[in-house]
One Martini backbone bead per residue (centre of mass of N, CA, C, O) as a GRO file, in nm:
protein
  136
    1MET     BB    1 -24.423  -8.746   2.829
    2VAL     BB    2 -24.376  -8.996   2.619
    3ARG     BB    3 -24.117  -9.027   2.360
    4ASN     BB    4 -23.995  -9.335   2.431
    5TYR     BB    5 -24.094  -9.662   2.457
    6PHE     BB    6 -23.832  -9.820   2.435
    7TYR     BB    7 -23.686  -9.688   2.676
    8LEU     BB    8 -23.899  -9.756   2.883
    9ILE     BB    9 -23.887 -10.064   2.863
   10VAL     BB   10 -23.581 -10.093   2.913
   11GLY     BB   11 -23.575  -9.953   3.184
   12LEU     BB   12 -23.761 -10.154   3.329
   13LEU     BB   13 -23.589 -10.404   3.269
   14CYS     BB   14 -23.329 -10.308   3.412
   15VAL     BB   15 -23.453 -10.287   3.690
   16LEU     BB   16 -23.541 -10.581   3.703
   17PHE     BB   17 -23.259 -10.704   3.661
   18ALA     BB   18 -23.134 -10.581   3.914
   19ILE     BB   19 -23.317 -10.717   4.118
   20THR     BB   20 -23.285 -11.018   4.032
   21HIS     BB   21 -22.980 -11.034   4.048
   22THR     BB   22 -22.951 -10.963   4.348
   23LEU     BB   23 -23.146 -11.175   4.467
   24ASN     BB   24 -23.004 -11.422   4.350
   25GLY     BB   25 -22.737 -11.377   4.491
   26ILE     BB   26 -22.842 -11.377   4.786
   27ALA     BB   27 -22.999 -11.663   4.767
   28THR     BB   28 -22.771 -11.848   4.591
   29THR     BB   29 -22.477 -11.772   4.498
   30LEU     BB   30 -22.323 -11.634   4.744
   31PRO     BB   31 -22.357 -11.862   4.966
   32THR     BB   32 -22.158 -12.069   4.824
   33LEU     BB   33 -21.892 -11.930   4.924
   34ASN     BB   34 -21.918 -12.064   5.219
   35ASN     BB   35 -21.878 -12.381   5.103
   36VAL     BB   36 -21.593 -12.284   5.028
   37GLU     BB   37 -21.235 -12.287   5.004
   38ILE     BB   38 -21.161 -11.949   5.012
   39ASP     BB   39 -21.051 -11.660   4.993
   40THR     BB   40 -21.165 -11.369   5.122
   41ASN     BB   41 -21.092 -11.181   4.883
   42THR     BB   42 -21.246 -11.350   4.672
   43LYS     BB   43 -21.523 -11.323   4.794
   44VAL     BB   44 -21.540 -11.016   4.787
   45ALA     BB   45 -21.504 -10.988   4.482
   46CYS     BB   46 -21.757 -11.147   4.401
   47ILE     BB   47 -21.960 -10.968   4.551
   48TYR     BB   48 -21.894 -10.690   4.417
   49VAL     BB   49 -21.934 -10.775   4.125
   50TRP     BB   50 -22.226 -10.857   4.148
   51HIS     BB   51 -22.323 -10.566   4.242
   52ILE     BB   52 -22.223 -10.404   4.002
   53ILE     BB   53 -22.419 -10.525   3.797
   54GLY     BB   54 -22.677 -10.434   3.939
   55VAL     BB   55 -22.612 -10.128   3.936
   56GLU     BB   56 -22.574 -10.099   3.634
   57ASN     BB   57 -22.864 -10.175   3.562
   58LEU     BB   58 -22.994  -9.947   3.725
   59ILE     BB   59 -22.863  -9.711   3.576
   60PHE     BB   60 -22.971  -9.775   3.302
   61GLY     BB   61 -23.270  -9.758   3.383
   62ILE     BB   62 -23.275  -9.465   3.478
   63PHE     BB   63 -23.171  -9.332   3.220
   64LEU     BB   64 -23.394  -9.450   3.031
   65LEU     BB   65 -23.629  -9.315   3.171
   66PHE     BB   66 -23.536  -9.028   3.114
   67MET     BB   67 -23.511  -9.064   2.803
   68ALA     BB   68 -23.820  -9.123   2.747
   69PHE     BB   69 -23.885  -8.796   2.831
   70ASN     BB   70 -23.724  -8.668   2.624
   71LYS     BB   71 -23.753  -8.420   2.375
   72ASN     BB   72 -23.454  -8.493   2.260
   73MET     BB   73 -23.339  -8.760   2.085
   74SER     BB   74 -23.051  -8.669   1.989
   75LYS     BB   75 -22.928  -8.641   2.284
   76VAL     BB   76 -22.977  -8.969   2.364
   77LYS     BB   77 -22.859  -9.158   2.144
   78PHE     BB   78 -22.565  -9.190   2.241
   79VAL     BB   79 -22.632  -9.345   2.502
   80ALA     BB   80 -22.760  -9.586   2.364
   81TRP     BB   81 -22.501  -9.672   2.212
   82ILE     BB   82 -22.333  -9.725   2.464
   83ILE     BB   83 -22.514  -9.944   2.582
   84ILE     BB   84 -22.492 -10.133   2.344
   85ALA     BB   85 -22.186 -10.173   2.364
   86ILE     BB   86 -22.176 -10.285   2.652
   87LEU     BB   87 -22.369 -10.528   2.602
   88THR     BB   88 -22.201 -10.660   2.382
   89ILE     BB   89 -21.946 -10.702   2.552
   90ARG     BB   90 -22.081 -10.863   2.771
   91TRP     BB   91 -22.166 -11.099   2.587
   92ILE     BB   92 -21.883 -11.179   2.494
   93VAL     BB   93 -21.773 -11.246   2.774
   94ILE     BB   94 -21.981 -11.455   2.855
   95THR     BB   95 -21.930 -11.646   2.617
   96TYR     BB   96 -21.633 -11.699   2.650
   97PHE     BB   97 -21.638 -11.809   2.952
   98THR     BB   98 -21.849 -12.027   2.908
   99MET     BB   99 -21.701 -12.186   2.675
  100SER     BB  100 -21.412 -12.218   2.821
  101GLY     BB  101 -21.519 -12.304   3.136
  102ASN     BB  102 -21.778 -12.525   3.034
  103ASN     BB  103 -21.749 -12.708   2.783
  104GLY     BB  104 -21.965 -12.556   2.599
  105ASN     BB  105 -22.235 -12.470   2.757
  106ILE     BB  106 -22.494 -12.327   2.583
  107LYS     BB  107 -22.741 -12.326   2.781
  108GLN     BB  108 -22.630 -12.092   2.969
  109LEU     BB  109 -22.671 -11.858   2.741
  110ILE     BB  110 -22.973 -11.814   2.682
  111PRO     BB  111 -23.080 -11.604   2.889
  112ASP     BB  112 -22.871 -11.378   2.835
  113THR     BB  113 -22.908 -11.357   2.531
  114VAL     BB  114 -23.203 -11.281   2.525
  115ALA     BB  115 -23.192 -11.031   2.705
  116ILE     BB  116 -22.977 -10.869   2.549
  117PHE     BB  117 -23.116 -10.875   2.262
  118VAL     BB  118 -23.374 -10.734   2.342
  119VAL     BB  119 -23.246 -10.474   2.443
  120ILE     BB  120 -23.088 -10.401   2.188
  121THR     BB  121 -23.328 -10.390   1.996
  122LEU     BB  122 -23.490 -10.171   2.147
  123LEU     BB  123 -23.268  -9.958   2.138
  124PHE     BB  124 -23.244  -9.943   1.835
  125LEU     BB  125 -23.537  -9.854   1.789
  126GLY     BB  126 -23.507  -9.596   1.967
  127THR     BB  127 -23.297  -9.455   1.768
  128LYS     BB  128 -23.535  -9.421   1.535
  129VAL     BB  129 -23.667  -9.207   1.680
  130LYS     BB  130 -23.828  -8.919   1.629
  131ASP     BB  131 -23.886  -8.606   1.648
  132ARG     BB  132 -24.158  -8.430   1.777
  133LYS     BB  133 -24.394  -8.210   1.681
  134ILE     BB  134 -24.559  -7.960   1.868
  135ASN     BB  135 -24.880  -7.848   1.828
  136ILE     BB  136 -25.064  -7.540   1.943
   0.00000   0.00000   0.00000
Protein backbone atom coordinates (compact mmCIF):
# COMPACT_ATOMS: atom_id res chain seq x y z
CA MET A 1 0.00 0.00 0.00
CA VAL A 2 1.32 3.44 -0.93
CA ARG A 3 2.12 5.46 2.18
CA ASN A 4 3.41 8.59 0.49
CA TYR A 5 2.16 9.56 -2.96
CA PHE A 6 4.62 12.46 -3.18
CA TYR A 7 7.57 10.06 -2.96
CA LEU A 8 5.87 7.75 -5.45
CA ILE A 9 5.43 10.55 -8.01
CA VAL A 10 8.98 11.85 -7.52
CA GLY A 11 10.36 8.31 -7.73
CA LEU A 12 8.63 7.75 -11.05
CA LEU A 13 9.81 11.17 -12.29
CA CYS A 14 13.40 10.39 -11.31
CA VAL A 15 13.30 7.07 -13.16
CA LEU A 16 11.86 8.89 -16.19
CA PHE A 17 14.56 11.59 -15.92
CA ALA A 18 17.24 8.88 -15.76
CA ILE A 19 15.93 7.23 -18.92
CA THR A 20 15.47 10.45 -20.90
CA HIS A 21 18.83 11.87 -19.76
CA THR A 22 20.66 8.73 -20.86
CA LEU A 23 18.80 8.41 -24.16
CA ASN A 24 19.33 12.10 -24.93
CA GLY A 25 23.03 11.70 -24.29
CA ILE A 26 23.32 8.61 -26.46
CA ALA A 27 21.26 10.12 -29.30
CA THR A 28 22.44 13.73 -29.43
CA THR A 29 24.96 15.04 -26.94
CA LEU A 30 27.63 12.35 -26.69
CA PRO A 31 28.01 11.73 -30.47
CA THR A 32 29.05 15.37 -30.89
CA LEU A 33 32.22 14.53 -28.96
CA ASN A 34 33.35 12.56 -32.00
CA ASN A 35 32.99 15.65 -34.22
CA VAL A 36 35.46 17.77 -32.29
CA GLU A 37 39.13 17.29 -31.80
CA ILE A 38 39.62 16.73 -28.09
CA ASP A 39 41.74 14.38 -26.07
CA THR A 40 40.41 10.81 -25.69
CA ASN A 41 40.60 11.08 -21.89
CA THR A 42 38.42 14.19 -22.00
CA LYS A 43 35.86 12.37 -24.17
CA VAL A 44 35.80 9.43 -21.76
CA ALA A 45 35.39 11.79 -18.79
CA CYS A 46 32.43 13.54 -20.46
CA ILE A 47 30.82 10.19 -21.27
CA TYR A 48 31.13 8.74 -17.78
CA VAL A 49 30.03 11.96 -16.08
CA TRP A 50 26.95 11.99 -18.33
CA HIS A 51 26.11 8.43 -17.33
CA ILE A 52 26.82 9.06 -13.64
CA ILE A 53 24.06 11.67 -13.65
CA GLY A 54 21.68 9.20 -15.31
CA VAL A 55 22.50 6.49 -12.78
CA GLU A 56 22.21 8.97 -9.90
CA ASN A 57 18.70 9.87 -11.06
CA LEU A 58 17.84 6.17 -11.34
CA ILE A 59 19.09 5.49 -7.80
CA PHE A 60 17.07 8.43 -6.46
CA GLY A 61 14.01 7.04 -8.25
CA ILE A 62 14.44 3.52 -6.91
CA PHE A 63 14.99 4.73 -3.35
CA LEU A 64 11.98 7.04 -3.54
CA LEU A 65 9.78 4.25 -4.83
CA PHE A 66 10.80 2.11 -1.84
CA MET A 67 10.26 5.11 0.45
CA ALA A 68 6.73 5.59 -0.93
CA PHE A 69 5.74 2.19 0.47
CA ASN A 70 7.59 2.45 3.79
CA LYS A 71 5.31 2.22 6.82
CA ASN A 72 7.32 4.63 8.95
CA MET A 73 7.60 8.06 7.32
CA SER A 74 9.94 9.37 10.01
CA LYS A 75 12.55 6.78 9.02
CA VAL A 76 12.69 7.92 5.40
CA LYS A 77 12.29 11.66 5.93
CA PHE A 78 16.05 12.12 6.43
CA VAL A 79 16.76 10.51 3.03
CA ALA A 80 14.28 12.89 1.40
CA TRP A 81 16.09 15.86 2.93
CA ILE A 82 19.43 14.54 1.66
CA ILE A 83 18.00 14.25 -1.85
CA ILE A 84 16.59 17.79 -1.57
CA ALA A 85 20.05 19.05 -0.55
CA ILE A 86 21.77 17.22 -3.43
CA LEU A 87 19.25 18.55 -5.96
CA THR A 88 19.60 22.09 -4.61
CA ILE A 89 23.38 21.93 -4.93
CA ARG A 90 23.00 20.40 -8.39
CA TRP A 91 20.80 23.34 -9.43
CA ILE A 92 23.30 25.87 -8.03
CA VAL A 93 26.14 24.24 -9.98
CA ILE A 94 24.08 24.10 -13.18
CA THR A 95 23.09 27.75 -12.77
CA TYR A 96 26.61 28.93 -12.00
CA PHE A 97 28.24 27.21 -14.96
CA THR A 98 25.44 28.05 -17.36
CA MET A 99 25.54 31.73 -16.43
CA SER A 100 29.33 32.02 -16.35
CA GLY A 101 30.14 29.91 -19.39
CA ASN A 102 27.36 30.82 -21.77
CA ASN A 103 27.17 34.61 -21.58
CA GLY A 104 24.28 34.34 -19.14
CA ASN A 105 21.85 32.56 -21.47
CA ILE A 106 19.08 32.10 -18.91
CA LYS A 107 16.83 30.28 -21.41
CA GLN A 108 19.01 27.19 -21.08
CA LEU A 109 18.24 27.06 -17.36
CA ILE A 110 14.46 26.89 -17.71
CA PRO A 111 13.99 23.11 -18.31
CA ASP A 112 16.41 22.04 -15.56
CA THR A 113 15.10 24.66 -13.15
CA VAL A 114 11.47 23.62 -13.64
CA ALA A 115 12.28 19.91 -13.29
CA ILE A 116 14.44 20.34 -10.20
CA PHE A 117 12.04 22.68 -8.43
CA VAL A 118 9.02 20.46 -9.13
CA VAL A 119 10.91 17.51 -7.66
CA ILE A 120 12.13 19.53 -4.65
CA THR A 121 8.62 20.86 -3.99
CA LEU A 122 7.06 17.39 -4.16
CA LEU A 123 9.79 15.98 -1.91
CA PHE A 124 9.22 18.78 0.58
CA LEU A 125 5.49 18.03 0.60
CA GLY A 126 6.34 14.35 1.05
CA THR A 127 8.32 15.17 4.20
CA LYS A 128 5.17 16.69 5.68
CA VAL A 129 3.16 13.46 5.38
CA LYS A 130 2.47 12.02 8.81
CA ASP A 131 2.50 8.35 9.78
CA ARG A 132 -0.98 6.90 9.53
CA LYS A 133 -2.28 4.59 12.21
CA ILE A 134 -3.95 1.55 10.72
CA ASN A 135 -6.86 0.35 12.81
CA ILE A 136 -7.80 -3.28 12.44
